[in-house]
mmCIF file of C-alpha atoms in Angstrom:
data_model
loop_
_atom_site.group_PDB
_atom_site.id
_atom_site.type_symbol
_atom_site.label_atom_id
_atom_site.label_comp_id
_atom_site.label_asym_id
_atom_site.label_seq_id
_atom_site.Cartn_x
_atom_site.Cartn_y
_atom_site.Cartn_z
ATOM 1 C CA MET K 1 35.670 -70.756 -115.533
ATOM 2 C CA SER K 2 34.287 -73.628 -117.593
ATOM 3 C CA GLN K 3 31.896 -72.366 -120.442
ATOM 4 C CA ASN K 4 29.276 -74.834 -119.753
ATOM 5 C CA LEU K 5 28.971 -73.328 -115.792
ATOM 6 C CA VAL K 6 26.399 -70.726 -115.095
ATOM 7 C CA ILE K 7 26.635 -68.738 -112.068
ATOM 8 C CA ARG K 8 24.799 -65.487 -110.601
ATOM 9 C CA SER K 9 28.045 -63.683 -109.852
ATOM 10 C CA ALA K 10 29.983 -64.685 -112.546
ATOM 11 C CA ASP K 11 31.132 -61.103 -113.730
ATOM 12 C CA VAL K 12 31.988 -60.481 -110.091
ATOM 13 C CA ASP K 13 35.879 -60.262 -109.349
ATOM 14 C CA GLY K 14 35.488 -60.187 -105.296
ATOM 15 C CA LEU K 15 35.234 -62.922 -103.068
ATOM 16 C CA GLU K 16 33.164 -63.439 -99.944
ATOM 17 C CA ILE K 17 35.940 -64.291 -97.640
ATOM 18 C CA SER K 18 34.403 -65.953 -94.398
ATOM 19 C CA TRP K 19 36.082 -67.171 -90.935
ATOM 20 C CA PHE K 20 34.671 -70.046 -88.792
ATOM 21 C CA ALA K 21 33.440 -69.250 -85.072
ATOM 22 C CA PRO K 22 34.377 -72.210 -82.737
ATOM 23 C CA ILE K 23 31.084 -72.563 -80.877
ATOM 24 C CA CYS K 24 31.243 -76.635 -81.301
ATOM 25 C CA SER K 25 33.935 -77.310 -78.939
ATOM 26 C CA ASP K 26 36.024 -77.744 -82.208
ATOM 27 C CA ASP K 27 39.213 -75.925 -81.416
ATOM 28 C CA PHE K 28 42.780 -77.651 -81.003
ATOM 29 C CA GLU K 29 46.238 -76.950 -80.432
ATOM 30 C CA TYR K 30 46.495 -80.788 -81.338
ATOM 31 C CA LEU K 31 43.642 -82.299 -82.809
ATOM 32 C CA GLY K 32 41.689 -85.244 -80.788
ATOM 33 C CA VAL K 33 43.619 -83.389 -77.495
ATOM 34 C CA PRO K 34 40.952 -80.949 -75.836
ATOM 35 C CA ASP K 35 42.250 -78.237 -74.197
ATOM 36 C CA ASP K 36 40.404 -76.142 -71.398
ATOM 37 C CA HIS K 37 41.299 -72.856 -72.784
ATOM 38 C CA LEU K 38 40.197 -73.292 -76.125
ATOM 39 C CA LYS K 39 37.098 -75.240 -74.952
ATOM 40 C CA SER K 40 33.461 -73.770 -76.488
ATOM 41 C CA SER K 41 32.715 -70.914 -74.423
ATOM 42 C CA TYR K 42 30.830 -67.705 -75.197
ATOM 43 C CA GLU K 43 33.892 -65.673 -74.495
ATOM 44 C CA HIS K 44 36.496 -67.771 -76.628
ATOM 45 C CA THR K 45 34.170 -67.678 -79.304
ATOM 46 C CA ARG K 46 33.182 -63.999 -79.089
ATOM 47 C CA GLU K 47 36.731 -63.445 -79.198
ATOM 48 C CA VAL K 48 37.525 -65.314 -82.316
ATOM 49 C CA LEU K 49 34.511 -63.620 -84.016
ATOM 50 C CA LEU K 50 35.854 -60.070 -83.097
ATOM 51 C CA ASN K 51 38.748 -60.705 -84.041
ATOM 52 C CA ALA K 52 37.713 -61.968 -87.675
ATOM 53 C CA GLU K 53 35.794 -58.359 -87.967
ATOM 54 C CA ARG K 54 39.012 -56.378 -86.885
ATOM 55 C CA LEU K 55 40.868 -58.191 -89.383
ATOM 56 C CA GLY K 56 38.506 -57.422 -92.102
ATOM 57 C CA PHE K 57 36.709 -60.670 -93.230
ATOM 58 C CA ASN K 58 33.413 -60.471 -94.735
ATOM 59 C CA ASN K 59 31.337 -63.162 -92.782
ATOM 60 C CA ILE K 60 31.723 -65.892 -90.452
ATOM 61 C CA LEU K 61 30.039 -69.304 -89.900
ATOM 62 C CA CYS K 62 28.438 -70.115 -86.762
ATOM 63 C CA PRO K 63 27.964 -73.936 -87.088
ATOM 64 C CA SER K 64 25.584 -76.167 -85.221
ATOM 65 C CA SER K 65 25.955 -79.315 -83.253
ATOM 66 C CA TYR K 66 23.959 -81.543 -80.869
ATOM 67 C CA GLN K 67 26.414 -83.044 -79.286
ATOM 68 C CA VAL K 68 28.856 -80.550 -78.261
ATOM 69 C CA GLY K 69 29.003 -76.394 -78.166
ATOM 70 C CA GLN K 70 26.347 -73.591 -77.439
ATOM 71 C CA ASP K 71 23.349 -73.035 -79.296
ATOM 72 C CA THR K 72 23.672 -71.240 -82.608
ATOM 73 C CA LEU K 73 21.011 -68.589 -82.474
ATOM 74 C CA THR K 74 21.597 -67.616 -79.022
ATOM 75 C CA PHE K 75 25.112 -66.907 -79.523
ATOM 76 C CA ALA K 76 24.467 -64.942 -82.937
ATOM 77 C CA ALA K 77 21.753 -63.136 -81.125
ATOM 78 C CA ALA K 78 24.269 -62.275 -78.245
ATOM 79 C CA MET K 79 26.722 -61.096 -80.998
ATOM 80 C CA ALA K 80 25.159 -59.084 -83.360
ATOM 81 C CA PRO K 81 24.847 -55.864 -81.494
ATOM 82 C CA GLN K 82 28.908 -56.056 -81.215
ATOM 83 C CA ILE K 83 29.375 -56.160 -84.470
ATOM 84 C CA SER K 84 29.286 -53.560 -87.304
ATOM 85 C CA LYS K 85 30.552 -55.140 -90.463
ATOM 86 C CA LEU K 86 30.947 -58.754 -90.418
ATOM 87 C CA SER K 87 27.966 -60.751 -91.515
ATOM 88 C CA LEU K 88 26.928 -63.829 -89.823
ATOM 89 C CA LEU K 89 26.535 -67.012 -91.423
ATOM 90 C CA VAL K 90 23.951 -68.829 -89.146
ATOM 91 C CA ALA K 91 23.545 -72.717 -89.351
ATOM 92 C CA VAL K 92 19.738 -73.715 -89.111
ATOM 93 C CA ARG K 93 18.756 -77.339 -88.854
ATOM 94 C CA CYS K 94 15.171 -77.911 -90.441
ATOM 95 C CA GLY K 95 13.016 -78.950 -88.033
ATOM 96 C CA GLU K 96 14.504 -77.860 -84.509
ATOM 97 C CA LEU K 97 12.065 -74.558 -84.473
ATOM 98 C CA HIS K 98 8.609 -74.457 -86.072
ATOM 99 C CA PRO K 99 8.917 -72.616 -89.365
ATOM 100 C CA PRO K 100 6.598 -69.539 -89.014
ATOM 101 C CA MET K 101 8.614 -69.187 -85.035
ATOM 102 C CA LEU K 102 12.354 -70.123 -86.966
ATOM 103 C CA ALA K 103 10.913 -67.082 -89.988
ATOM 104 C CA ARG K 104 10.344 -64.615 -86.856
ATOM 105 C CA THR K 105 13.223 -65.234 -85.248
ATOM 106 C CA LEU K 106 15.801 -65.047 -88.534
ATOM 107 C CA ALA K 107 13.809 -61.904 -89.400
ATOM 108 C CA THR K 108 14.382 -60.206 -85.892
ATOM 109 C CA LEU K 109 18.284 -60.990 -85.956
ATOM 110 C CA ASP K 110 18.374 -59.729 -89.855
ATOM 111 C CA HIS K 111 16.813 -56.464 -88.272
ATOM 112 C CA ILE K 112 19.485 -56.512 -85.257
ATOM 113 C CA LEU K 113 22.293 -56.975 -87.944
ATOM 114 C CA LYS K 114 21.132 -54.273 -90.304
ATOM 115 C CA GLY K 115 20.559 -56.648 -92.971
ATOM 116 C CA ARG K 116 24.065 -58.667 -92.630
ATOM 117 C CA LEU K 117 22.412 -62.357 -92.012
ATOM 118 C CA THR K 118 22.982 -65.105 -94.239
ATOM 119 C CA VAL K 119 21.589 -68.381 -93.325
ATOM 120 C CA ASN K 120 23.294 -71.935 -93.834
ATOM 121 C CA ILE K 121 20.575 -74.334 -93.997
ATOM 122 C CA ILE K 122 21.434 -77.852 -92.619
ATOM 123 C CA SER K 123 19.339 -80.994 -93.415
ATOM 124 C CA SER K 124 20.176 -83.468 -91.218
ATOM 125 C CA ASP K 125 18.468 -85.800 -88.607
ATOM 126 C CA LEU K 126 17.614 -84.655 -85.269
ATOM 127 C CA PRO K 127 18.634 -86.159 -82.000
ATOM 128 C CA GLY K 128 17.006 -89.223 -81.871
ATOM 129 C CA GLN K 129 15.604 -89.249 -85.409
ATOM 130 C CA ASN K 130 16.512 -91.624 -88.748
ATOM 131 C CA GLN K 131 14.515 -90.079 -91.363
ATOM 132 C CA ALA K 132 15.031 -91.250 -95.162
ATOM 133 C CA SER K 133 16.997 -89.062 -97.347
ATOM 134 C CA ALA K 134 13.675 -88.113 -99.326
ATOM 135 C CA GLU K 135 11.886 -87.434 -96.371
ATOM 136 C CA ARG K 136 14.662 -85.286 -94.569
ATOM 137 C CA TYR K 137 15.037 -83.339 -97.699
ATOM 138 C CA GLN K 138 11.414 -82.648 -98.432
ATOM 139 C CA LYS K 139 10.814 -81.589 -94.720
ATOM 140 C CA SER K 140 14.115 -78.958 -95.725
ATOM 141 C CA ARG K 141 12.259 -77.994 -98.635
ATOM 142 C CA GLU K 142 8.817 -77.374 -96.990
ATOM 143 C CA VAL K 143 10.743 -75.296 -94.176
ATOM 144 C CA ILE K 144 12.411 -72.931 -96.837
ATOM 145 C CA GLN K 145 9.118 -72.638 -98.681
ATOM 146 C CA ILE K 146 7.410 -71.230 -95.473
ATOM 147 C CA LEU K 147 10.186 -69.164 -94.771
ATOM 148 C CA LYS K 148 10.242 -67.311 -98.052
ATOM 149 C CA GLN K 149 6.572 -66.902 -97.815
ATOM 150 C CA CYS K 150 6.710 -65.173 -94.187
ATOM 151 C CA TRP K 151 9.694 -63.115 -95.411
ATOM 152 C CA THR K 152 7.588 -62.116 -98.903
ATOM 153 C CA ARG K 153 3.972 -62.297 -98.348
ATOM 154 C CA GLU K 154 1.201 -60.789 -96.003
ATOM 155 C CA ARG K 155 -0.486 -64.245 -95.097
ATOM 156 C CA LEU K 156 0.879 -67.720 -94.869
ATOM 157 C CA ASN K 157 -1.048 -70.526 -96.866
ATOM 158 C CA PHE K 158 0.984 -73.687 -97.099
ATOM 159 C CA ASP K 159 -0.018 -77.342 -97.521
ATOM 160 C CA GLY K 160 2.912 -79.603 -97.371
ATOM 161 C CA ASP K 161 3.374 -83.311 -96.242
ATOM 162 C CA PHE K 162 4.700 -82.269 -92.893
ATOM 163 C CA TYR K 163 3.359 -78.452 -92.304
ATOM 164 C CA GLN K 164 -0.129 -77.228 -93.216
ATOM 165 C CA PHE K 165 -1.110 -73.493 -92.659
ATOM 166 C CA HIS K 166 -4.066 -71.695 -93.285
ATOM 167 C CA ASP K 167 -4.480 -67.712 -93.722
ATOM 168 C CA LEU K 168 -1.365 -67.091 -90.912
ATOM 169 C CA SER K 169 -0.571 -63.470 -90.611
ATOM 170 C CA THR K 170 3.292 -62.943 -91.348
ATOM 171 C CA GLU K 171 3.208 -59.307 -90.231
ATOM 172 C CA PRO K 172 5.827 -60.180 -87.505
ATOM 173 C CA VAL K 173 8.682 -61.373 -89.759
ATOM 174 C CA GLN K 174 9.387 -59.044 -92.357
ATOM 175 C CA PRO K 175 13.109 -59.310 -92.419
ATOM 176 C CA TYR K 176 15.709 -55.863 -92.828
ATOM 177 C CA GLN K 177 16.744 -57.100 -96.009
ATOM 178 C CA VAL K 178 14.875 -57.128 -99.676
ATOM 179 C CA GLY K 179 14.395 -58.925 -102.447
ATOM 180 C CA GLY K 180 13.189 -62.382 -100.241
ATOM 181 C CA GLY K 181 15.165 -61.924 -97.075
ATOM 182 C CA PRO K 182 18.469 -63.241 -95.955
ATOM 183 C CA LEU K 183 20.620 -65.429 -98.862
ATOM 184 C CA LEU K 184 20.434 -69.172 -98.062
ATOM 185 C CA TYR K 185 23.568 -71.267 -98.158
ATOM 186 C CA PHE K 186 23.476 -75.144 -98.801
ATOM 187 C CA GLY K 187 25.475 -78.466 -98.795
ATOM 188 C CA GLY K 188 25.051 -82.004 -99.648
ATOM 189 C CA MET K 189 25.996 -84.549 -102.260
ATOM 190 C CA SER K 190 22.788 -86.868 -102.455
ATOM 191 C CA ASP K 191 20.615 -86.352 -105.286
ATOM 192 C CA ASP K 192 18.012 -85.332 -103.174
ATOM 193 C CA ALA K 193 19.946 -82.356 -101.345
ATOM 194 C CA ARG K 194 21.231 -81.221 -105.110
ATOM 195 C CA GLN K 195 18.129 -81.048 -106.258
ATOM 196 C CA LEU K 196 16.810 -79.086 -102.993
ATOM 197 C CA ALA K 197 19.859 -76.969 -103.486
ATOM 198 C CA ALA K 198 19.174 -75.872 -107.237
ATOM 199 C CA GLU K 199 15.529 -75.469 -106.704
ATOM 200 C CA HIS K 200 15.392 -72.737 -103.600
ATOM 201 C CA CYS K 201 19.136 -71.812 -102.374
ATOM 202 C CA ASP K 202 21.272 -69.132 -103.261
ATOM 203 C CA VAL K 203 24.684 -70.203 -102.729
ATOM 204 C CA PHE K 204 25.646 -74.011 -102.886
ATOM 205 C CA LEU K 205 28.420 -74.755 -100.621
ATOM 206 C CA MET K 206 30.969 -77.477 -101.387
ATOM 207 C CA TRP K 207 33.551 -79.498 -99.052
ATOM 208 C CA PRO K 208 37.124 -79.613 -100.357
ATOM 209 C CA GLU K 209 37.750 -82.170 -102.778
ATOM 210 C CA THR K 210 40.052 -82.949 -105.977
ATOM 211 C CA GLU K 211 39.438 -79.979 -108.441
ATOM 212 C CA ASP K 212 38.212 -82.189 -111.490
ATOM 213 C CA ARG K 213 35.366 -83.655 -108.352
ATOM 214 C CA LEU K 214 34.640 -80.081 -107.465
ATOM 215 C CA ARG K 215 33.874 -78.826 -111.285
ATOM 216 C CA ASP K 216 31.897 -82.208 -111.857
ATOM 217 C CA VAL K 217 29.332 -81.192 -108.947
ATOM 218 C CA MET K 218 29.112 -77.433 -109.791
ATOM 219 C CA ALA K 219 28.431 -78.582 -113.504
ATOM 220 C CA ASP K 220 25.730 -80.857 -112.077
ATOM 221 C CA LEU K 221 24.264 -78.238 -109.647
ATOM 222 C CA SER K 222 24.317 -75.408 -112.834
ATOM 223 C CA HIS K 223 22.354 -77.613 -114.864
ATOM 224 C CA ARG K 224 20.060 -78.354 -112.341
ATOM 225 C CA ALA K 225 19.133 -75.222 -111.568
ATOM 226 C CA LEU K 226 18.824 -73.989 -115.167
ATOM 227 C CA SER K 227 15.936 -76.399 -115.026
ATOM 228 C CA PHE K 228 14.188 -74.272 -112.541
ATOM 229 C CA ASP K 229 15.230 -70.893 -114.381
ATOM 230 C CA ARG K 230 17.525 -69.863 -111.444
ATOM 231 C CA LYS K 231 21.412 -69.434 -111.080
ATOM 232 C CA LEU K 232 23.448 -70.337 -107.863
ATOM 233 C CA ASP K 233 26.602 -68.948 -106.590
ATOM 234 C CA PHE K 234 29.226 -71.930 -105.221
ATOM 235 C CA GLY K 235 30.869 -71.956 -101.985
ATOM 236 C CA LEU K 236 33.640 -73.759 -100.770
ATOM 237 C CA ARG K 237 34.356 -74.889 -96.899
ATOM 238 C CA VAL K 238 37.841 -75.580 -96.406
ATOM 239 C CA HIS K 239 40.634 -75.047 -93.596
ATOM 240 C CA VAL K 240 43.757 -73.618 -94.132
ATOM 241 C CA ILE K 241 47.490 -73.549 -92.917
ATOM 242 C CA VAL K 242 49.489 -70.698 -94.275
ATOM 243 C CA ARG K 243 52.983 -69.739 -93.479
ATOM 244 C CA GLU K 244 55.898 -67.755 -94.733
ATOM 245 C CA THR K 245 57.504 -70.868 -96.428
ATOM 246 C CA GLU K 246 55.679 -74.298 -97.572
ATOM 247 C CA ALA K 247 58.167 -76.026 -95.325
ATOM 248 C CA GLU K 248 56.563 -74.426 -92.211
ATOM 249 C CA ALA K 249 53.363 -74.747 -93.305
ATOM 250 C CA ARG K 250 53.526 -78.710 -93.971
ATOM 251 C CA ALA K 251 55.486 -79.281 -90.707
ATOM 252 C CA TYR K 252 52.489 -77.601 -88.505
ATOM 253 C CA ALA K 253 50.250 -79.707 -90.404
ATOM 254 C CA GLN K 254 52.068 -82.890 -89.058
ATOM 255 C CA LYS K 255 52.417 -81.590 -85.727
ATOM 256 C CA LEU K 256 48.655 -81.016 -85.630
ATOM 257 C CA VAL K 257 48.330 -84.579 -85.546
ATOM 258 C CA SER K 258 50.796 -85.588 -84.171
ATOM 259 C CA LYS K 259 49.198 -86.693 -80.956
ATOM 260 C CA LEU K 260 46.315 -88.094 -82.411
ATOM 261 C CA ASP K 261 45.662 -92.093 -82.189
ATOM 262 C CA ARG K 262 43.068 -93.782 -84.718
ATOM 263 C CA GLU K 263 40.532 -94.779 -82.017
ATOM 264 C CA THR K 264 40.300 -91.100 -81.014
ATOM 265 C CA GLY K 265 39.810 -89.960 -84.225
ATOM 266 C CA ASP K 266 37.261 -92.781 -85.360
ATOM 267 C CA ALA K 267 35.192 -91.643 -81.850
ATOM 268 C CA ILE K 268 35.022 -88.118 -82.970
ATOM 269 C CA ARG K 269 33.895 -88.680 -86.454
ATOM 270 C CA ALA K 270 31.525 -91.260 -85.398
ATOM 271 C CA ARG K 271 29.441 -88.766 -82.918
ATOM 272 C CA ALA K 272 28.357 -86.487 -85.464
ATOM 273 C CA LEU K 273 24.733 -86.608 -86.920
ATOM 274 C CA ASP K 274 26.088 -86.360 -90.248
ATOM 275 C CA ALA K 275 28.459 -89.191 -89.707
ATOM 276 C CA LYS K 276 27.035 -91.885 -92.464
ATOM 277 C CA SER K 277 26.054 -88.892 -95.074
ATOM 278 C CA LEU K 278 27.278 -89.280 -98.683
ATOM 279 C CA GLY K 279 29.354 -85.972 -98.091
ATOM 280 C CA VAL K 280 31.539 -87.311 -95.506
ATOM 281 C CA ALA K 281 31.886 -90.901 -97.496
ATOM 282 C CA ARG K 282 33.394 -88.743 -100.404
ATOM 283 C CA GLN K 283 35.871 -87.191 -97.366
ATOM 284 C CA THR K 284 36.719 -90.654 -96.538
ATOM 285 C CA GLU K 285 37.293 -91.454 -100.028
ATOM 286 C CA MET K 286 39.652 -88.438 -100.738
ATOM 287 C CA ARG K 287 41.809 -89.637 -97.519
ATOM 288 C CA ALA K 288 42.160 -92.997 -98.977
ATOM 289 C CA ALA K 289 43.127 -91.583 -102.307
ATOM 290 C CA ALA K 290 46.130 -89.344 -100.897
ATOM 291 C CA ASP K 291 49.537 -89.865 -100.828
ATOM 292 C CA HIS K 292 51.448 -91.195 -97.314
ATOM 293 C CA GLU K 293 51.498 -87.307 -95.846
ATOM 294 C CA GLY K 294 47.917 -87.082 -96.415
ATOM 295 C CA TYR K 295 48.084 -84.808 -99.931
ATOM 296 C CA VAL K 296 45.314 -85.387 -102.745
ATOM 297 C CA GLU K 297 46.751 -82.899 -105.084
ATOM 298 C CA PRO K 298 49.415 -80.292 -104.945
ATOM 299 C CA HIS K 299 48.577 -77.873 -101.288
ATOM 300 C CA LEU K 300 45.573 -80.022 -100.678
ATOM 301 C CA TRP K 301 45.774 -82.326 -97.165
ATOM 302 C CA THR K 302 43.374 -84.376 -95.777
ATOM 303 C CA GLY K 303 44.778 -84.968 -92.428
ATOM 304 C CA ILE K 304 42.480 -82.939 -90.779
ATOM 305 C CA GLY K 305 39.601 -85.176 -91.790
ATOM 306 C CA ARG K 306 41.109 -88.008 -89.405
ATOM 307 C CA ALA K 307 39.756 -86.125 -86.673
ATOM 308 C CA ARG K 308 36.593 -84.231 -87.851
ATOM 309 C CA SER K 309 33.249 -85.393 -89.695
ATOM 310 C CA GLY K 310 32.634 -83.184 -92.678
ATOM 311 C CA CYS K 311 35.086 -80.330 -93.829
ATOM 312 C CA GLY K 312 38.118 -82.697 -93.564
ATOM 313 C CA ALA K 313 41.041 -80.786 -95.492
ATOM 314 C CA ALA K 314 42.889 -77.998 -95.591
ATOM 315 C CA LEU K 315 45.034 -75.709 -97.960
ATOM 316 C CA VAL K 316 48.729 -76.056 -96.747
ATOM 317 C CA GLY K 317 51.615 -73.880 -98.023
ATOM 318 C CA SER K 318 52.852 -70.396 -98.354
ATOM 319 C CA ALA K 319 50.977 -67.301 -98.762
ATOM 320 C CA GLU K 320 51.691 -67.382 -102.535
ATOM 321 C CA GLN K 321 50.548 -71.042 -102.784
ATOM 322 C CA VAL K 322 47.267 -70.714 -100.945
ATOM 323 C CA LEU K 323 46.413 -67.480 -102.604
ATOM 324 C CA GLU K 324 47.613 -69.390 -106.218
ATOM 325 C CA LYS K 325 44.996 -72.336 -104.999
ATOM 326 C CA LEU K 326 42.132 -69.770 -103.958
ATOM 327 C CA ARG K 327 42.689 -68.014 -107.545
ATOM 328 C CA ARG K 328 42.292 -71.232 -109.204
ATOM 329 C CA TYR K 329 39.259 -71.910 -107.494
ATOM 330 C CA GLN K 330 37.601 -68.384 -108.169
ATOM 331 C CA GLN K 331 38.743 -69.121 -112.156
ATOM 332 C CA MET K 332 36.512 -72.397 -111.698
ATOM 333 C CA GLY K 333 33.471 -70.160 -110.464
ATOM 334 C CA ILE K 334 34.070 -70.723 -106.586
ATOM 335 C CA ARG K 335 32.717 -67.113 -105.216
ATOM 336 C CA ALA K 336 32.513 -67.887 -101.629
ATOM 337 C CA PHE K 337 35.201 -69.256 -99.139
ATOM 338 C CA ILE K 338 34.641 -70.316 -95.233
ATOM 339 C CA LEU K 339 37.926 -70.806 -93.951
ATOM 340 C CA SER K 340 39.229 -72.242 -90.422
ATOM 341 C CA GLY K 341 42.130 -73.147 -88.367
ATOM 342 C CA TYR K 342 43.882 -74.549 -85.569
ATOM 343 C CA PRO K 343 43.469 -72.808 -82.977
ATOM 344 C CA HIS K 344 41.227 -70.648 -84.944
ATOM 345 C CA LEU K 345 42.700 -66.901 -83.047
ATOM 346 C CA GLN K 346 46.384 -68.025 -84.320
ATOM 347 C CA GLU K 347 45.160 -69.176 -87.701
ATOM 348 C CA CYS K 348 42.840 -66.455 -88.501
ATOM 349 C CA ASP K 349 45.795 -63.959 -87.550
ATOM 350 C CA TYR K 350 48.321 -65.898 -90.166
ATOM 351 C CA PHE K 351 45.638 -65.831 -92.925
ATOM 352 C CA ALA K 352 44.808 -62.482 -92.889
ATOM 353 C CA LYS K 353 48.275 -60.964 -92.225
ATOM 354 C CA LEU K 354 49.418 -63.207 -95.494
ATOM 355 C CA VAL K 355 46.690 -63.699 -97.760
ATOM 356 C CA LEU K 356 43.775 -61.356 -96.965
ATOM 357 C CA PRO K 357 45.447 -58.162 -98.028
ATOM 358 C CA HIS K 358 45.972 -59.966 -101.850
ATOM 359 C CA LEU K 359 42.359 -60.463 -102.186
ATOM 360 C CA LYS K 360 39.610 -58.511 -103.351
ATOM 361 C CA THR K 361 36.589 -59.148 -101.333
ATOM 362 C CA ALA K 362 32.714 -58.564 -101.537
ATOM 363 C CA LYS K 363 29.756 -59.788 -99.710
ATOM 364 C CA LEU K 364 27.521 -61.820 -101.677
ATOM 365 C CA ALA K 365 24.477 -60.692 -100.257
ATOM 366 C CA GLU K 366 25.232 -57.276 -100.933
ATOM 367 C CA ILE K 367 26.263 -57.937 -104.506
ATOM 368 C CA GLN K 368 23.100 -59.560 -104.951
ATOM 369 C CA GLY K 369 21.304 -56.016 -103.558
ATOM 370 C CA ARG K 370 19.892 -58.020 -100.656
ATOM 371 C CA ILE K 371 21.230 -54.862 -98.317
ATOM 372 C CA PRO K 372 19.210 -51.813 -98.840
ATOM 373 C CA LYS K 373 22.266 -49.392 -98.855
ATOM 374 C CA GLU K 374 19.833 -46.241 -97.503
ATOM 375 C CA THR K 375 16.909 -47.468 -95.357
ATOM 376 C CA PRO K 376 14.704 -45.540 -93.060
ATOM 377 C CA PHE K 377 13.786 -47.075 -89.787
ATOM 378 C CA THR K 378 10.913 -49.429 -90.120
ATOM 379 C CA PRO K 379 9.076 -51.215 -86.962
ATOM 380 C CA LEU K 380 9.491 -54.948 -87.329
ATOM 381 C CA GLY K 381 6.527 -56.201 -89.031
ATOM 382 C CA ARG K 382 5.057 -52.599 -90.023
ATOM 383 C CA GLY K 383 4.768 -51.645 -93.697
ATOM 384 C CA LYS K 384 4.787 -52.770 -97.278
ATOM 385 C CA ARG K 385 6.439 -56.025 -98.204
ATOM 386 C CA ARG K 386 10.094 -54.961 -99.857
#
């Protein structure tokens, strides 16, 4: 790990290995070719999530998208009583819900999960909106500040640019977790995004880039966090294609895009609310720098980005090669991985069989002491702040 990088879990040798719940109609056998039996539905996504728990993953990202798929919080609430070990990383778009009501919603979900809730904070335009970057991230900053007050204080007093509250009771919104409530995961490449993450979030999530560019981002975020007397953990959201041999993995990658035409790919990327973000632009730059097969560095394939906004690259290779790549990321200081593959059920099985048994895993919330080991039942909203 770089000597200039300061992270919260520097001495932890375990990795948080998460999978992805395709609730946004983002599951294909061939990219760009919708398949009815893989279409977003409660039944299909539930099967993916329960499979991830059975196979031993630590966490699972429940993403958010307005255009397609299911409602994230509704799906998470339905699944929470059905799982006993898996954590949920629930994506929340700031501004969708009134912040005190959002605090109550997340605290309730945290109780149902017995502390296994993590929150992916998203700062993006809502449907029909087009806010300047500074305004959008300031609004997200205020939402986070209100969440933290609601989860740690008896009364909410807040005077911001977008929200104002005076002496509002927070008794109904005490979370299950100690130490300030669920961990906040956050990603964004703009200066405004980085400042917000450094000031308020716990895990900075990155999309795949070359190792050198990832190191630069991590060093910058580490420095910014120290200016607030804080430390961050780092995570990587990346797809994965792993097989017994490298040749098999590379062949499957090419099969995945074999029915994709340029017009379809462009339309899929353009429909996302974040299509014009700096993070998406960096994914586009990475594809442009890749070789004729789409590889921008050994075992990092950019072909998935041809039909997907956001995270646009996959780790491709044999079990040994993918494992080595993950360990290189770990040495860089990355502690959390959110993985996915197409189709999600199939690729979850491949990764769990070929790679997961060789990794030491750990939940970041447990490492940080957020989940109490022995907690007596306390009615929601009663008792002292923990």
